[in-house]
Coordinates of C-alpha atoms in Angstrom, one line a residue:
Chain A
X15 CA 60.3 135.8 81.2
X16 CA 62.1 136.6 78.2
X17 CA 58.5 136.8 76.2
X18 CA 57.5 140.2 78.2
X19 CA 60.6 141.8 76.4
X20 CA 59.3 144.3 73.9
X21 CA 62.2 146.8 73.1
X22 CA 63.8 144.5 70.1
X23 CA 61.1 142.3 69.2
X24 CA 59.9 142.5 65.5
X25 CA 56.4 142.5 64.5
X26 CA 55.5 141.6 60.5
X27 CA 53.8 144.2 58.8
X28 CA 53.7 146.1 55.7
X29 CA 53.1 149.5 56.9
X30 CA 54.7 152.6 55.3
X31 CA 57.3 152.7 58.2
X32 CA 57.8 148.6 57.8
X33 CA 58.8 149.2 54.2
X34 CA 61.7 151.8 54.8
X35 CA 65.0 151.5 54.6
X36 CA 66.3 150.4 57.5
X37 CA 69.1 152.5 57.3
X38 CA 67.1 155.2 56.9
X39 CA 65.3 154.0 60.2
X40 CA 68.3 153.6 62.1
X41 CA 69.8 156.9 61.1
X42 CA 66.2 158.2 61.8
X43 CA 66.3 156.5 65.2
X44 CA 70.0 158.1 66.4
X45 CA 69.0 161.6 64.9
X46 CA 66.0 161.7 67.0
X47 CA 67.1 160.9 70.2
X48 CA 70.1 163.7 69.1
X49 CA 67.2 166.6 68.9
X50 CA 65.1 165.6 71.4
X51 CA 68.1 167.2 73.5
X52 CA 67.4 170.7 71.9
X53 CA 63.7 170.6 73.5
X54 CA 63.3 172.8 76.2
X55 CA 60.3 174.1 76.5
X56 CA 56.7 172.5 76.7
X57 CA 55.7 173.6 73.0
X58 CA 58.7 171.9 71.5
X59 CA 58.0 168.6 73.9
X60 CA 54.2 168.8 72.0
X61 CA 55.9 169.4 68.9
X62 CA 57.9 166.1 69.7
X63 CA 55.2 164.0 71.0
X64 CA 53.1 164.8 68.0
X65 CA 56.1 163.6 65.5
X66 CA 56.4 161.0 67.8
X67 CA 52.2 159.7 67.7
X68 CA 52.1 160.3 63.8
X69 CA 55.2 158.1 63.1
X70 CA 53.4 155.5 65.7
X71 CA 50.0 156.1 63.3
X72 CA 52.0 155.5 60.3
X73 CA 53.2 151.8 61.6
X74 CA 49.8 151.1 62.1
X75 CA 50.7 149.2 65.1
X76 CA 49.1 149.4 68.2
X77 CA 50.0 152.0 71.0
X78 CA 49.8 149.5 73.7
X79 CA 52.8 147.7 72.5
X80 CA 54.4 150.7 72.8
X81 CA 53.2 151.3 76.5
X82 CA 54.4 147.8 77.3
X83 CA 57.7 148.6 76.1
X84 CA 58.4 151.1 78.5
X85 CA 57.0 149.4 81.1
X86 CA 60.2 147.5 81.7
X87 CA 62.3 150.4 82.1
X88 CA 59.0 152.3 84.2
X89 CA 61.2 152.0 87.4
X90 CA 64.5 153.5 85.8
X91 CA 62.1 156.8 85.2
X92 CA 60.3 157.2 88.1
X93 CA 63.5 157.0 89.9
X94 CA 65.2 159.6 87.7
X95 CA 62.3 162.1 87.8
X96 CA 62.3 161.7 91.0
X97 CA 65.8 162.8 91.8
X98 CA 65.0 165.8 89.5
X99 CA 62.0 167.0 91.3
X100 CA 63.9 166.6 94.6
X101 CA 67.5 168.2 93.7
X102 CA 66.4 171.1 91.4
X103 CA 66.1 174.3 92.4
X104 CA 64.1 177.8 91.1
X105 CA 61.1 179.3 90.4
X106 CA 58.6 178.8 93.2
X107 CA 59.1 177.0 96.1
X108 CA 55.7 174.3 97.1
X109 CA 57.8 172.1 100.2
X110 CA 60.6 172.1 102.0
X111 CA 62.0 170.0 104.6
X112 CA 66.3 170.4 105.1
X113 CA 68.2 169.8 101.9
X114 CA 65.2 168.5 100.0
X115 CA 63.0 170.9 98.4
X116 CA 60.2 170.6 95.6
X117 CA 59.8 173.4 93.6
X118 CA 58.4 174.8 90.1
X119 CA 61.6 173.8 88.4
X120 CA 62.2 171.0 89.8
X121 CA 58.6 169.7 88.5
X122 CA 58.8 171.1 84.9
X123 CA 62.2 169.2 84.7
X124 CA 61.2 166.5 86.6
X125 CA 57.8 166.3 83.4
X126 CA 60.6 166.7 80.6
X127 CA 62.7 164.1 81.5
X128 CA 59.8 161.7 81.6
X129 CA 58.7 162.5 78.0
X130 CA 62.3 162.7 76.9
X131 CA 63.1 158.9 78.5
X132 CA 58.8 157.9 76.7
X133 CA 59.8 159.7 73.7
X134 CA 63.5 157.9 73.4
X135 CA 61.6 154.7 74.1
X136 CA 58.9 155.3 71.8
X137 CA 61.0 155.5 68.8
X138 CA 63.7 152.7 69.7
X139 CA 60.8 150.5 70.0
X140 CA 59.0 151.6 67.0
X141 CA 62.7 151.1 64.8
X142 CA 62.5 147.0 66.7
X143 CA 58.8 146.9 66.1
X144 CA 59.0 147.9 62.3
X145 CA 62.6 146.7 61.3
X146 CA 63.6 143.1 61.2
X147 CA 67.0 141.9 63.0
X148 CA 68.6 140.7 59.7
X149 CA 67.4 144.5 57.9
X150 CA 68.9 146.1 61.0
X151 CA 72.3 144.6 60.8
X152 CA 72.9 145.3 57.4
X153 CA 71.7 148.5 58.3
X154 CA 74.5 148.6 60.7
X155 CA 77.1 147.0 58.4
X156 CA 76.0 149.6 55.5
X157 CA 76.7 152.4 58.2
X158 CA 80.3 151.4 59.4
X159 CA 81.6 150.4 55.8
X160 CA 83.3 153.7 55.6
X161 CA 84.9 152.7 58.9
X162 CA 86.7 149.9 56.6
X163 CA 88.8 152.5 55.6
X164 CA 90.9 153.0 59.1
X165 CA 91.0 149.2 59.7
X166 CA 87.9 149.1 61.7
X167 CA 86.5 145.5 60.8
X168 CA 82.8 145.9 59.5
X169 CA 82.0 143.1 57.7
X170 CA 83.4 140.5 60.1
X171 CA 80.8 142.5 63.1
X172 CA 78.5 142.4 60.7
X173 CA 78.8 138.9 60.0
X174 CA 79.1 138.3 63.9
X175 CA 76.1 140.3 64.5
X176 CA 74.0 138.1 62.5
X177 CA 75.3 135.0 63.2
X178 CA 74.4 136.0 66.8
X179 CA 70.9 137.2 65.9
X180 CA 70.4 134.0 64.2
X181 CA 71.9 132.1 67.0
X182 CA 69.3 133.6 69.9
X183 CA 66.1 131.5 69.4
X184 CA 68.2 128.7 68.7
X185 CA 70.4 128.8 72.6
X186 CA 66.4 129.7 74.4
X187 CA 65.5 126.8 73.3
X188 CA 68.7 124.9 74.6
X189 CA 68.6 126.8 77.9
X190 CA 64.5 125.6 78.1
X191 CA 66.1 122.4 77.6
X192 CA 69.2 122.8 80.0
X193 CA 66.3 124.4 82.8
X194 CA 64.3 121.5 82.4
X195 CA 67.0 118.9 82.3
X196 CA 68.1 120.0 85.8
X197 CA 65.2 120.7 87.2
X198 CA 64.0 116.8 86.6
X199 CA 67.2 116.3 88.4
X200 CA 66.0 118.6 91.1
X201 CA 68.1 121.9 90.7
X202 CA 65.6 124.5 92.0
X203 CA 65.6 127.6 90.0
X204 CA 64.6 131.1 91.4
X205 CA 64.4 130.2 95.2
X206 CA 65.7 130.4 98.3
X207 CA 67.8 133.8 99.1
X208 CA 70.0 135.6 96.6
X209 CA 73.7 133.0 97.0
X210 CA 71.2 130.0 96.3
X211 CA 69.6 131.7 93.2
X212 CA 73.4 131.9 92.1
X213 CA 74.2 128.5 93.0
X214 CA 71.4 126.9 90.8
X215 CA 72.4 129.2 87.8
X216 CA 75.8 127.0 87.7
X217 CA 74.2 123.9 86.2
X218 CA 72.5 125.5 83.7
X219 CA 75.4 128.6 82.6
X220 CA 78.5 125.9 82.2
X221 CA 76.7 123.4 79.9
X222 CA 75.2 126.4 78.0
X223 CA 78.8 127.4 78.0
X224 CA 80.2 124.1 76.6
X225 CA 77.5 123.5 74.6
X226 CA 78.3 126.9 72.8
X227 CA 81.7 126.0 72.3
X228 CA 80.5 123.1 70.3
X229 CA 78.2 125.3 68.3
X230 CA 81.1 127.4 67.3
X231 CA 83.4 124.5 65.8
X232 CA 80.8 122.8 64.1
X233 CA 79.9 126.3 62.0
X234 CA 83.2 127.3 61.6
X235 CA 83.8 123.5 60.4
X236 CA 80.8 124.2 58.1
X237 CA 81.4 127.7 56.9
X238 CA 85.1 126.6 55.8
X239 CA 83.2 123.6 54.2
X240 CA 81.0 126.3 52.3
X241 CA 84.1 128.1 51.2
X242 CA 84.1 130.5 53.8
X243 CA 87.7 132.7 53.9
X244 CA 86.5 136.4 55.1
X245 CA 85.2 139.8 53.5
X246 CA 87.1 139.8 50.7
X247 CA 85.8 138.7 47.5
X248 CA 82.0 138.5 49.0
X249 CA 79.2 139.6 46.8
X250 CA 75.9 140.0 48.6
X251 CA 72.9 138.2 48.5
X252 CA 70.7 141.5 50.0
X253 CA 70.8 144.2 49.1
X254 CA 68.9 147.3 50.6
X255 CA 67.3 149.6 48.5
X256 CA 66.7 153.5 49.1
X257 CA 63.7 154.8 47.9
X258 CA 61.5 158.1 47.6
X259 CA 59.9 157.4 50.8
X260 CA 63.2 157.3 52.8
X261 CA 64.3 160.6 51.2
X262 CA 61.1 162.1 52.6
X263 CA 61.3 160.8 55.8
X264 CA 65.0 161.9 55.9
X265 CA 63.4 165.8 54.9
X266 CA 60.9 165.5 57.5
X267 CA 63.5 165.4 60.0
X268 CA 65.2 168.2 58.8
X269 CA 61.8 170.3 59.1
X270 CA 60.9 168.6 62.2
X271 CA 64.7 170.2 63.8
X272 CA 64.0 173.5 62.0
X273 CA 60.3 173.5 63.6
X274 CA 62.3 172.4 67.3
X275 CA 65.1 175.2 66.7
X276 CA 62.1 177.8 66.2
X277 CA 59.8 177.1 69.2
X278 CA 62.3 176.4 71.6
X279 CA 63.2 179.2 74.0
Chain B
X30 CA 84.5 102.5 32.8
X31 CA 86.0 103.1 36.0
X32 CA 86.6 107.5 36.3
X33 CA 88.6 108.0 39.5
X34 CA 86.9 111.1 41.3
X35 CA 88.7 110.8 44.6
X36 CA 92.1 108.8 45.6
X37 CA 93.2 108.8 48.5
X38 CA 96.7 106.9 49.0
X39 CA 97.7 105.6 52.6
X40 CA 96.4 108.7 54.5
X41 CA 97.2 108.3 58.0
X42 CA 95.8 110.6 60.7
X43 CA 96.1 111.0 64.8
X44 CA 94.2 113.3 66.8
X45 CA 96.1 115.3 69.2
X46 CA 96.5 113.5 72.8
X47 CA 94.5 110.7 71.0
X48 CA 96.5 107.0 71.9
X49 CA 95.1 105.4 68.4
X50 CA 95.1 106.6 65.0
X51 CA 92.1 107.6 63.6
X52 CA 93.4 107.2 60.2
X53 CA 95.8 103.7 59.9
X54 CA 96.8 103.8 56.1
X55 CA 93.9 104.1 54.5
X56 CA 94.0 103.9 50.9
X57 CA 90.6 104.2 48.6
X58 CA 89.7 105.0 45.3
X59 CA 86.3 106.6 44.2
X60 CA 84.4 106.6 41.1
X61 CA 82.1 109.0 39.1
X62 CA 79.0 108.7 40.3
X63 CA 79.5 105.9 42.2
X64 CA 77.7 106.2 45.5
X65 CA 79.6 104.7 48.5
X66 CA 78.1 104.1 52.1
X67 CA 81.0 104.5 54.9
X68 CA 79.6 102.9 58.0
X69 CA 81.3 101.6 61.3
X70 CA 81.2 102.1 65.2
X71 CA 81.5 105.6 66.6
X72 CA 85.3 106.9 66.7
X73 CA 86.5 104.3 63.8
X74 CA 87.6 107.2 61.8
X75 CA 84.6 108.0 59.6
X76 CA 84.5 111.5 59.8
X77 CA 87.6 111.8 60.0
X78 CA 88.4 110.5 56.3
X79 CA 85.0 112.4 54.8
X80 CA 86.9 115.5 56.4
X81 CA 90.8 114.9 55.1
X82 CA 88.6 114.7 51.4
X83 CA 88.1 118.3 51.4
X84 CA 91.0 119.2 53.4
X85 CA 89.2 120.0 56.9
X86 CA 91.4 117.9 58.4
X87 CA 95.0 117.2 56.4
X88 CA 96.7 113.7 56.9
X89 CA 100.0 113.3 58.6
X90 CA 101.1 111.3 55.8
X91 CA 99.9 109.9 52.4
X92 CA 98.4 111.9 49.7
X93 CA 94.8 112.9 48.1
X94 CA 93.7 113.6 44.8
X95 CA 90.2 114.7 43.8
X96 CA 89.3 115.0 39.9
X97 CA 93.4 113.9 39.6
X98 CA 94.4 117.1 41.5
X99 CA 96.4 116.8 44.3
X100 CA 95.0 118.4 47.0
X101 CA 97.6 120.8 48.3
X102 CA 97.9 124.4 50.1
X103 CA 97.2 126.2 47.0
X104 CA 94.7 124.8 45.7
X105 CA 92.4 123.4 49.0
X106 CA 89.9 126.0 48.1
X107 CA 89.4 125.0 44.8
X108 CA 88.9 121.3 45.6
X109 CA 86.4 122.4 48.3
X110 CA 84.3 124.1 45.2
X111 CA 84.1 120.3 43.8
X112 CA 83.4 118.7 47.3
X113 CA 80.1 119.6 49.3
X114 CA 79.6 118.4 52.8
X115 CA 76.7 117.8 54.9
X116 CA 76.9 117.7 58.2
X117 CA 75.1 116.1 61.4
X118 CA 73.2 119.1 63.2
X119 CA 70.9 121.1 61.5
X120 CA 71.2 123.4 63.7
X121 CA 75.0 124.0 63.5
X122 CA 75.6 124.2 59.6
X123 CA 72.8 127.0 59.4
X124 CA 74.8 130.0 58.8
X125 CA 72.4 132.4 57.2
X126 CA 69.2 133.8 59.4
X127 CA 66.6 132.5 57.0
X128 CA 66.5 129.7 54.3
X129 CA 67.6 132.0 51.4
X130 CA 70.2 133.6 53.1
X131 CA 71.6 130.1 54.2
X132 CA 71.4 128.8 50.6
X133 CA 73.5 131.8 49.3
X134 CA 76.1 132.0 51.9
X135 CA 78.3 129.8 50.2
X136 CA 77.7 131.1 46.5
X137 CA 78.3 135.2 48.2
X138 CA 81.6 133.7 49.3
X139 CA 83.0 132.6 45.6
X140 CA 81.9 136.3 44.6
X141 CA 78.8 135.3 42.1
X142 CA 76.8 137.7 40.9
X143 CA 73.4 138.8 42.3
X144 CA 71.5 137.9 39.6
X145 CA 72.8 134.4 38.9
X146 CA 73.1 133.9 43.3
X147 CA 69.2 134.7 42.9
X148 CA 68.5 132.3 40.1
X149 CA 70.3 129.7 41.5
X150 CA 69.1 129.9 45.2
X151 CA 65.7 129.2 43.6
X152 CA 66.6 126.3 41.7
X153 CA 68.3 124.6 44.5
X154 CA 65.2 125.0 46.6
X155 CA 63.3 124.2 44.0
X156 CA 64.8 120.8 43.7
X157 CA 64.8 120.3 47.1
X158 CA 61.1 121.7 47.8
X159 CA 61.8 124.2 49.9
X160 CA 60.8 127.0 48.0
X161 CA 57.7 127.9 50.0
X162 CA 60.3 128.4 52.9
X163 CA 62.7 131.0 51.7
X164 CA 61.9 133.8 53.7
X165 CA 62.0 131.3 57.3
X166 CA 64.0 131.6 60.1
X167 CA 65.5 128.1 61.0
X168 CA 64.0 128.3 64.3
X169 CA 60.7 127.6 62.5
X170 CA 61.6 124.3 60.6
X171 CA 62.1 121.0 61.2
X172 CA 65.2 119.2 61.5
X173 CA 64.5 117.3 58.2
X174 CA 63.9 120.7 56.5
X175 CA 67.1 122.5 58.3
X176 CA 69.1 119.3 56.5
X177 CA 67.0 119.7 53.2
X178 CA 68.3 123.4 53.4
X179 CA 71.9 122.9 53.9
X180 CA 71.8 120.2 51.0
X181 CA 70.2 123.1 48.6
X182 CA 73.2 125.7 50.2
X183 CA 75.5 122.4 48.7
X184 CA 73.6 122.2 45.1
X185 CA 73.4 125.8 45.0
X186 CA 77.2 125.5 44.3
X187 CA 77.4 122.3 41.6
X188 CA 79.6 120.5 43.1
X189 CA 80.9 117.4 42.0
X190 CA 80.6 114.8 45.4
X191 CA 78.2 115.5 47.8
X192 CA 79.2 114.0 51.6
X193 CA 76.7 113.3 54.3
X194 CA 78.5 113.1 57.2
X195 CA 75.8 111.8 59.3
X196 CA 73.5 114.0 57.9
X197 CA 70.3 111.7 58.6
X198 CA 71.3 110.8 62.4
X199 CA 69.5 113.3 64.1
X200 CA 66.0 113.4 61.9
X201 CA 63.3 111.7 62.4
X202 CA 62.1 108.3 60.4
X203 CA 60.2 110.7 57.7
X204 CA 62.3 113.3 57.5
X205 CA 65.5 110.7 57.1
X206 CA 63.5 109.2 54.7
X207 CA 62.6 112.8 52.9
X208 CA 66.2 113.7 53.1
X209 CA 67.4 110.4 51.2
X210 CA 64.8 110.7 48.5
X211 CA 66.2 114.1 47.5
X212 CA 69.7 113.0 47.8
X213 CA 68.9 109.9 45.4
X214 CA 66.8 112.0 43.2
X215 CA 69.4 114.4 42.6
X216 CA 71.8 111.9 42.4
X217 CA 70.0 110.0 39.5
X218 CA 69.5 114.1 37.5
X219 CA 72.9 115.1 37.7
X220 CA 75.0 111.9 37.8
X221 CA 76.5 112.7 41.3
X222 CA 79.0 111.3 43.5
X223 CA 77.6 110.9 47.0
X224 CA 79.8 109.5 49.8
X225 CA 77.7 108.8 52.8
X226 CA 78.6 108.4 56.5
X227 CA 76.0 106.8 58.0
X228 CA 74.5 104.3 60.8
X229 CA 71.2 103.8 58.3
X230 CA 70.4 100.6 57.1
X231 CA 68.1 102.1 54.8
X232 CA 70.9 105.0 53.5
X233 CA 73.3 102.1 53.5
X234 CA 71.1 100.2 51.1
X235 CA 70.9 102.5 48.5
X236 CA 75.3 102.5 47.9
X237 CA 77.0 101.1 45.4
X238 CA 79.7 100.1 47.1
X239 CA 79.8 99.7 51.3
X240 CA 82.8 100.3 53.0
X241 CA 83.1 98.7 57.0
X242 CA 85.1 100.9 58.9
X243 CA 87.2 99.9 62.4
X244 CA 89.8 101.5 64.7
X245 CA 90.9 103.5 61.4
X246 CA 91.1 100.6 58.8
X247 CA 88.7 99.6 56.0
X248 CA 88.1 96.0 57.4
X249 CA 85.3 95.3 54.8
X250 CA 83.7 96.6 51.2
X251 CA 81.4 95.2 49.4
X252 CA 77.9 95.9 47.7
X253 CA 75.3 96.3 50.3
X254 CA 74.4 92.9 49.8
X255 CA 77.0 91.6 50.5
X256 CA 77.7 93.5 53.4
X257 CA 74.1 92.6 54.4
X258 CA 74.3 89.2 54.5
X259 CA 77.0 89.2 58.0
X260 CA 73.9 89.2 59.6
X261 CA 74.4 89.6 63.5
X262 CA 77.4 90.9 62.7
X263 CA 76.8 93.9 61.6
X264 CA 75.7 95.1 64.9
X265 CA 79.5 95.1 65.6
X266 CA 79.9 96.5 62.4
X267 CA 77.6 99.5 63.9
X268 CA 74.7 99.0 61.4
X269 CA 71.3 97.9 62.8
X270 CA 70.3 94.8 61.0
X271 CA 67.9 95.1 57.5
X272 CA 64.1 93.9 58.6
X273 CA 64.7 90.6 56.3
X274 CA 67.9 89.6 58.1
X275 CA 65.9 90.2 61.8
X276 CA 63.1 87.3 60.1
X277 CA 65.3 85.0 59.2
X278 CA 67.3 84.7 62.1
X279 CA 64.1 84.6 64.2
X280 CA 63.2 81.6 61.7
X281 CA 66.2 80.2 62.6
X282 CA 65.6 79.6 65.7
X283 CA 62.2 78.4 64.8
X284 CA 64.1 75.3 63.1
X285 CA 62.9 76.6 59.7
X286 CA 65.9 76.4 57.0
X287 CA 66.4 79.9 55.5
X288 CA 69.0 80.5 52.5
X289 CA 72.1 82.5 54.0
X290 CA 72.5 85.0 51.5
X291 CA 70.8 88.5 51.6
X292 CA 67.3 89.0 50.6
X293 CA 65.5 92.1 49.8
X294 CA 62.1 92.8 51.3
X295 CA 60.8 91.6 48.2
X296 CA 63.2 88.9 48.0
X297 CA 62.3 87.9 51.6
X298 CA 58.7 87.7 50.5
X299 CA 58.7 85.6 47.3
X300 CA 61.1 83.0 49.3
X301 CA 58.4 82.8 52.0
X302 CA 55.6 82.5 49.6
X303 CA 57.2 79.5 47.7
X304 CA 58.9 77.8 51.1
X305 CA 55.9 76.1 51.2
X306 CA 55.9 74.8 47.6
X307 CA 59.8 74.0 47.6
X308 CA 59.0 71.2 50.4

């Protein structure tokens, strides 16, 4: 079940893309999805989608993972375009029956949604793909450092972040465990109607729950041990370093918007 | 020459809600690399006295000194720089999301340098050959290799007594034994204080000094041989009985006269080789 996730898994590499900063990546990531909202027309969409593919070339990962990444989500489109095509209206009219009609507008919005929500997709997936969790949340903590300033605390989310990220394998495991434990004892999981699928989620979520509790004293017990009193005083053990290549990719955006600002209508 | 490392003077503990104290006046005095086995049933206040050492846990009354300090408010941080600890789960006492990471957290949170955190995270996994791991994730290592981590995260920082609180109890035979192998070798390099908490006749056998824990109270201490030679007893003790001690009462019953003090393997051995001589 939780295999078939693609949208933040990490795959090893050592592409040019793989070798970034990731806080180049993740600013990359958020500026995209910003100007993807300037498109408008279907040259500046092609102009996307082309950034889009060569970024995907440069990972030198394969575009089916990428397919298989929106798969998930395939649903969440349709149903959106859909609503598009039927509520819009303009241009020339093809149907009508009452309040519903399908027209020329509705359809061209209706196709630039869909590449928006592929494009969007596309490039969250290529930032999980390339970047691993670790790089990503000292990306994060890198970017909210400033937020220090106004009380906002970065390093303990930081610290949180990974300790969670670390922390995920390790509780699948335990709930494979838990799943199994109680289905030997005969819990049925994932049958009968809807209330019975809750009912045999019980036994597994409240010893995951207790068992969590646990999990927390003991590490707090053994970061104390290690010395552990906060932020302050901290060195670091990574560090992240920001090179040629993530200036470059930081200029290409800024063509890549200028291009978007030109084309679009 | 007796160096006292660690005093503790009639500590006495009680968990909250708890109806018997975990800690009843326990007073104990450690040496420079001594290495001292704690063993005893479940809830007979082992942990709980490897914990009031670093000041985890502090004592209702009675006092603690480690390296002659006296551990207080002030200065419990400092005193946790010369104490280490080692805990049960491997799973639990990895902070860091891979093997370097983990090794470093506790040298990033004294504020070293990068450049001496680097050199020293290798060393530590050096010694406990782990450097082909460094860039892991824990979820791909083995328990023994979590706890051969979390003992490098303790070198990494020099301190002066190492403690295994259980540290062995949830491994496997070879990576218990891989685990204690390190911990001695280490031990013998750097002239080491290890205090080890422990249901391991094996880990047991390799103290100094074994101390019998019960409801709270140091009821016995002795070398391991000594300790050793209770024979059945030491189930209630909860210690599994050495191999040699499982023979001879089996011989016992046989009719065959064995000697009553504690043999060795090897001990066991040359005794059975010459019983039929000595007769």
């Amino acid at each position: 079940m939780m295999n078939k996730l693609i949208l933040g898994r990490y795959i090893p590499g050592d592409s040019l893309v793989h070798r970034m900063d990731p806080r180049a990546k993740l600013l990359a990531s958020f500026y995209f999805i910003g100007i993807i909202f300037i498109c408008n027309n279907f040259l500046s969409f092609g102009v996307m989608f082309a950034f889009t593919l060569f970024c995907i070339w440069l990972s030198q990962i394969k575009l089916s993972f990428f397919l298989k990444g929106v798969k998930p989500l395939l649903w969440l489109i349709l149903f959106t375009v859909g609503l598009q095509i039927l509520f819009t209206r303009g241009g020339h009219v093809y149907f009508e029956w009452g309040w519903i009609s399908i027209s020329q507008f509705g359809l061209v919005n209706g196709f630039f949604i869909f590449t928006r929500f592929v494009l969007i997709i596309f490039m969250s997936t290529l930032l999980t793909l390339t970047t691993p969790p670790l790089s990503l949340s000292d990306a994060i903590e890198y970017l909210l450092r400033p937020l220090e300033k106004v009380k906002f605390p970065a390093h303990e989310i930081s610290l949180m972040l990974s300790i969670a990220l670390r922390f995920v394998p390790t509780l699948m495991d335990e709930t494979e465990k838990i799943m199994n434990a109680q289905r030997a004892r005969g819990v049925d999981f994932g049958e009968g109607n809807l209330m019975d699928k809750m009912k045999a989620i019980v036994p597994l979520l409240i010893p995951l729950f207790v068992s969590s509790f646990n999990r927390a004293e003991e590490l707090a017990i053994a970061m104390e041990a290690r010395g552990y009193r906060g932020g302050e005083g901290r060195t670091k053990y990574r560090v992240l370093n920001w090179d040629k290549t993530d200036t470059l990719a930081m200029l290409s955006f800024v063509i890549l918007t200028i291009v978007l600002v030109l084309v679009r209508n | 020459m007796k160096n006292p490392l660690i005093e503790l003077n009639n500590i006495s503990f009680q968990y909250y809600g708890q109806e018997h104290k975990a800690l009843n006046d326990v007073s104990l005095t450690i040496n420079k690399g001594e290495w001292v086995a704690l063993i005893g049933h479940n809830g007979s206040g082992k942990s709980t006295l490897a914990k009031t050492i670093n000041g985890l846990i502090s004592p209702e009354s009675g006092e603690i000194k480690v390296n002659g300090e006296l551990l207080t408010e002030e200065n419990i941080w400092d005193i946790r720089k010369m104490v280490g600890m080692v805990f049960q789960n491997p799973d639990n006492q990895f902070v860091g999301s891979t093997v370097e990471d983990d090794v470093a957290f506790g040298l990033e949170n004294q504020g070293i340098p990068r450049d001496e955190m680097i050199v020293r995270v290798n060393n530590a996994l050096e010694r406990v050959r782990m450097s082909d791991f460094k860039i892991k994730e824990p979820a791909r290592l083995s328990g023994g290799q979590k706890q051969r981590v979390a003992i490098a995260g303790v070198i990494a920082l020099a301190p002066d007594v190492i403690i295994l609180d259980e540290a062995t109890s949830m491994l496997d035979p070879q990576g218990r034994q891989d685990v204690i192998e390190t911990i001695r070798a280490l031990k013998e390099e750097t002239n080491l204080t290890v205090i080890s908490i422990t249901h391991d006749i094996d880990e047991a056998a390799y103290a100094n000094r074994v101390l019998v824990m019960k409801q709270g109270e140091i009821i016995h201490e002795g070398t391991p041989e000594e300790i050793f030679s209770h024979g059945e007893a030491l189930i209630g003790m909860g210690l599994d009985i050495p191999f040699p001690e499982k023979l001879k009462a089996s011989l016992r019953k046989k009719g065959i006269d064995v000697p009553n003090e504690y043999l060795t393997r090897e001990g066991m051995v040359e005794w059975l080789w010459t019983y039929g001589l000595r007769k």
